[in-house]
mmCIF file of C-alpha atoms in Angstrom:
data_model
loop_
_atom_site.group_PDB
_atom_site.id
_atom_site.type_symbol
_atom_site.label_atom_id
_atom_site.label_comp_id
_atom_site.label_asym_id
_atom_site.label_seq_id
_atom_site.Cartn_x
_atom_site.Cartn_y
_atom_site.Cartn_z
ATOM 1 C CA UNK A 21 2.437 -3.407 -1.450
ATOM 2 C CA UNK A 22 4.843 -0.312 -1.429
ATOM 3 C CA UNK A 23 8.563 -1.196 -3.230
ATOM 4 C CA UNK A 24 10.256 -1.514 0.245
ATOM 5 C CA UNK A 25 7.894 -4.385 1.077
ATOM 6 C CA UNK A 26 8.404 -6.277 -2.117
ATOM 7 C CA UNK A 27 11.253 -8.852 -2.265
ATOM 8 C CA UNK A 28 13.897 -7.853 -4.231
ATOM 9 C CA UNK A 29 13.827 -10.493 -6.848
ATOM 10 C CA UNK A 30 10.224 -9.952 -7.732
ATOM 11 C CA UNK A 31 11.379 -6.278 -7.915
ATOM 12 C CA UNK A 32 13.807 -7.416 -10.493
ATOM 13 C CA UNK A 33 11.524 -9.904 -12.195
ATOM 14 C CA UNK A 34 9.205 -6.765 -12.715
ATOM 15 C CA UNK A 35 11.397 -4.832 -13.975
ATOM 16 C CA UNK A 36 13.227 -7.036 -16.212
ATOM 17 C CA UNK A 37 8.934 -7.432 -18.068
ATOM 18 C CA UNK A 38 10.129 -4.469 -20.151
ATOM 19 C CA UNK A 39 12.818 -6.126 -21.868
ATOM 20 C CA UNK A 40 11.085 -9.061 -22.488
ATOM 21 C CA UNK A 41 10.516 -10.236 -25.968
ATOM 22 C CA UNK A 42 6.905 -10.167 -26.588
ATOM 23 C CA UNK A 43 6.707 -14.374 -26.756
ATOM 24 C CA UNK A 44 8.280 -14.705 -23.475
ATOM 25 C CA UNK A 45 6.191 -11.939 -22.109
ATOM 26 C CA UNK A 46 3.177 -14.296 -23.896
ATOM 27 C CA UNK A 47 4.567 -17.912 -22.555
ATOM 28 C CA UNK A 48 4.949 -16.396 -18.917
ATOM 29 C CA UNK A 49 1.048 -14.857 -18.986
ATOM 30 C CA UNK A 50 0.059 -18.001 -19.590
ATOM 31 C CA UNK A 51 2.242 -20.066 -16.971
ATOM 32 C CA UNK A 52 0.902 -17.232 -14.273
ATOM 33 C CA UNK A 53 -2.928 -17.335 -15.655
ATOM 34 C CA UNK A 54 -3.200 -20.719 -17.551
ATOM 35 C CA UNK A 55 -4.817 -18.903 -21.118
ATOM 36 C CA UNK A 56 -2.886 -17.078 -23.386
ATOM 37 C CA UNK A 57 -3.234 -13.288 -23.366
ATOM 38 C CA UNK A 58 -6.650 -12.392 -25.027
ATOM 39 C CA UNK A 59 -4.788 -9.198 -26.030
ATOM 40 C CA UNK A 60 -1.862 -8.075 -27.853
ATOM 41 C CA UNK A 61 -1.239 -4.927 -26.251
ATOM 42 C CA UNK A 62 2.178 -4.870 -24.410
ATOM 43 C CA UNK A 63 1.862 -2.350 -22.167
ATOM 44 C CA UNK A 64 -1.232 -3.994 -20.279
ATOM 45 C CA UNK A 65 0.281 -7.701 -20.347
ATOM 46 C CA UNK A 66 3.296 -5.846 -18.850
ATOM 47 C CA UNK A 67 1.374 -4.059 -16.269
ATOM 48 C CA UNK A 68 -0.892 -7.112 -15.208
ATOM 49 C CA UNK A 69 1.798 -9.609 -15.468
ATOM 50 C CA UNK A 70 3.609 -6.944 -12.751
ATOM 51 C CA UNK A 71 0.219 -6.851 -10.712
ATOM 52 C CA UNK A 72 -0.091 -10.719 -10.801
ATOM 53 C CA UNK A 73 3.584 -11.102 -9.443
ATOM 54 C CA UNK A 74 3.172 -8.873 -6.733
ATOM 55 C CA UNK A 75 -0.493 -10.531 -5.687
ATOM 56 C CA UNK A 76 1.786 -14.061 -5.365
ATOM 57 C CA UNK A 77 4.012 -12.480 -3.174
ATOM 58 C CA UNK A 78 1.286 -10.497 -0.867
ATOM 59 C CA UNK A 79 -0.865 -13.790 -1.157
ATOM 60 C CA UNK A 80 2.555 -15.964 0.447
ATOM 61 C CA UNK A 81 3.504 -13.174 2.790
ATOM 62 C CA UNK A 82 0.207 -11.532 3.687
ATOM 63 C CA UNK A 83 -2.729 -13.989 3.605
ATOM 64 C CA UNK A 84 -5.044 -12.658 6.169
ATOM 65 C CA UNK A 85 -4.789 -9.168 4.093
ATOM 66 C CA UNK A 86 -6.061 -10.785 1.459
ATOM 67 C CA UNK A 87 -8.937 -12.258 3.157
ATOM 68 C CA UNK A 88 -9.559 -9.306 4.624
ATOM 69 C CA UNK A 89 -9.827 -7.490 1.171
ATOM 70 C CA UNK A 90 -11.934 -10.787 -0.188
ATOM 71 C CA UNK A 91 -14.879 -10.165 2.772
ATOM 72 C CA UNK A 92 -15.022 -6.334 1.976
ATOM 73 C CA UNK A 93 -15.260 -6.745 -2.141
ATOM 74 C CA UNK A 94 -17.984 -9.579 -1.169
ATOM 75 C CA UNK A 95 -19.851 -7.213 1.403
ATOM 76 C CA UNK A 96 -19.718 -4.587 -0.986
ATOM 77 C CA UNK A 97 -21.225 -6.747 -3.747
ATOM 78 C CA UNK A 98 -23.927 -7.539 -1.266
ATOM 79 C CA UNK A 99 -24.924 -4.645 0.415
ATOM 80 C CA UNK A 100 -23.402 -2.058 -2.055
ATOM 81 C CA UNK A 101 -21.748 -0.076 0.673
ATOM 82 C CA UNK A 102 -18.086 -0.630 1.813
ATOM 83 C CA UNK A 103 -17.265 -2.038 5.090
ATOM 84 C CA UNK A 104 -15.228 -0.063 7.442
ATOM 85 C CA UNK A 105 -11.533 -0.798 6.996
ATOM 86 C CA UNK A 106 -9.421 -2.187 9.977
ATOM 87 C CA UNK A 107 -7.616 0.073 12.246
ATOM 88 C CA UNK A 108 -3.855 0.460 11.233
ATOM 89 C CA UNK A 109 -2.040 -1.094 14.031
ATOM 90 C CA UNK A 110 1.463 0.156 14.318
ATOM 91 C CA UNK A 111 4.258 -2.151 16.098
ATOM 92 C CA UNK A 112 7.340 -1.796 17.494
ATOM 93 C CA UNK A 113 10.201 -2.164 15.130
ATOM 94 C CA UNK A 114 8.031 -0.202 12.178
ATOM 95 C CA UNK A 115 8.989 2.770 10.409
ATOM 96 C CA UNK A 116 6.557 5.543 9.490
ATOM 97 C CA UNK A 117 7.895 7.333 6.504
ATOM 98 C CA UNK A 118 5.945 11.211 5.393
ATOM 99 C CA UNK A 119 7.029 13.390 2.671
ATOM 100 C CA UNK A 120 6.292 16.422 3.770
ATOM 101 C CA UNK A 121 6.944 19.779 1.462
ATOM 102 C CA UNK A 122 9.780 17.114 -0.420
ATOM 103 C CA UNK A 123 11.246 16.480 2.777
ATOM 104 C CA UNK A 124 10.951 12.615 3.794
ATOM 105 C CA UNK A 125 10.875 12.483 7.613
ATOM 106 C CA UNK A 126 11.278 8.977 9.311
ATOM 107 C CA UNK A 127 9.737 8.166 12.868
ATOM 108 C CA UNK A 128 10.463 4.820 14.496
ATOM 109 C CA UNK A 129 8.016 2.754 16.015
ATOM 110 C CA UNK A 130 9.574 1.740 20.376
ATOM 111 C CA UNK A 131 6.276 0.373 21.561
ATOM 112 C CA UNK A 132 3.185 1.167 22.539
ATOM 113 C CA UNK A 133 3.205 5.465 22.559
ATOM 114 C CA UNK A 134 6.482 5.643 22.282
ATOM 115 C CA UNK A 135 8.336 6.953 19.041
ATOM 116 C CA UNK A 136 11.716 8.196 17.990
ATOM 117 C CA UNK A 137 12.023 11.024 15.337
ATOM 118 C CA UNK A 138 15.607 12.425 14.743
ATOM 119 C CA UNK A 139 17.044 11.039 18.082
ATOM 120 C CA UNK A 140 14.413 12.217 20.561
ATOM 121 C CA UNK A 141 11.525 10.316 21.784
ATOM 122 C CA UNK A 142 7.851 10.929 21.674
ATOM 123 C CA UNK A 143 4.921 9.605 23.378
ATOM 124 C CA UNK A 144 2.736 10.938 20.510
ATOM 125 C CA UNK A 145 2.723 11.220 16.385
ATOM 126 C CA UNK A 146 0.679 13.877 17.038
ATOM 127 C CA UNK A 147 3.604 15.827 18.751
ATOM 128 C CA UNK A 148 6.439 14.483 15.730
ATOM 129 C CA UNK A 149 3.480 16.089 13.105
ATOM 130 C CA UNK A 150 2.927 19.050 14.980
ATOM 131 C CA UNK A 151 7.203 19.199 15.473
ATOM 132 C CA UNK A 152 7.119 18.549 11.520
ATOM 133 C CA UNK A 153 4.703 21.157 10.251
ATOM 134 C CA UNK A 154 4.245 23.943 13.329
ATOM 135 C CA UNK A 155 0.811 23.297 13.505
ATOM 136 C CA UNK A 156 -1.552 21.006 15.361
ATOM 137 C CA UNK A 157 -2.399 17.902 12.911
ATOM 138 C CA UNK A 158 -3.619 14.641 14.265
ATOM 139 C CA UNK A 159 -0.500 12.325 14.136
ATOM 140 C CA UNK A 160 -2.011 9.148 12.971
ATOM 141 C CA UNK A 161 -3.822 11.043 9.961
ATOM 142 C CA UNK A 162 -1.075 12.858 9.221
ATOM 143 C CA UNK A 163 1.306 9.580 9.114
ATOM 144 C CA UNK A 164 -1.973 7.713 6.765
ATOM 145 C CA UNK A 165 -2.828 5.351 10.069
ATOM 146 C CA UNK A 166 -6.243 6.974 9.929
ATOM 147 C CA UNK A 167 -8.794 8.736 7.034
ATOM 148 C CA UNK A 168 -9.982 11.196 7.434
ATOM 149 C CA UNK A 169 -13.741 10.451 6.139
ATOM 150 C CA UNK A 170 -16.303 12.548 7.248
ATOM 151 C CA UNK A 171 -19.806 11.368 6.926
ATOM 152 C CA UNK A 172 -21.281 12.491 3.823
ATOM 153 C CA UNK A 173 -24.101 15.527 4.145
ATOM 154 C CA UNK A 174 -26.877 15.416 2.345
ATOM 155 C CA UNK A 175 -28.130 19.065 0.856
ATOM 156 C CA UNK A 176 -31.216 20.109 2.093
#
């Protein structure tokens, strides 16, 4: 869950962790995990007490991601390959962010192939990544809708 997703008072309960006397950061491990901290190593409580807060919040916001993640880890226990993930669906009202050569371009999601990108419309990413870096690039790889995984060769 990116920082722009996250409520902003779980933002500010993470961030307040690193001012957190060591007994507090202690007593609130063990509200959030129901044991005490099997280690005394501040930096990790800090970063899984951060983790933990931000799973609550996905798990109340997001459940069917969660699920979602739950079948692949147990198919990949199973079968010991990985499940294909879901397409990326994009919907109207979303905002596509790229940082491209430390410029952050912005495209808004109208509908269904329609876009905006700095007041003019597009029926394509791939046109708004092509208008971004002067060459052709597949618009939903280039925005991270879509990996670009290859199948894997096997040398002869």
């Amino acid at each position: 869950m990116s920082t722009s997703q996250t409520p902003k008072h779980i933002v500010a309960q993470i961030e307040a962790l690193h001012s957190m006397r060591w007994l507090d950061l202690k007593a609130m491990w063990t509200s959030l995990f129901g044991v005490p901290p099997g280690i005394n190593n501040r930096r990790y409580v800090i970063r899984r007490l951060a983790h933990r807060l931000q799973e609550d919040v996905a798990r109340a916001t997001a459940p069917g991601l969660l699920a979602i993640n739950d079948e692949r880890i147990r198919h990949l226990l199973a079968t010991g390959t990985l499940k294909p993930q879901p397409k990326k669906i994009v919907t109207a009202g979303q905002v596509l962010t790229k940082n491209h050569h430390g410029v952050l371009h912005s495209v808004r999601v109208l509908g269904k192939d329609r876009f905006e990108y700095s007041g003019k419309h597009y029926t394509s990413l791939s046109a708004i990544a092509r208008q971004i870096t002067g060459t052709r690039w597949s618009g939903p790889l280039f925005f991270g809708l879509k990996t670009n995984a290859a199948p894997v060769r096997k040398p002869r």
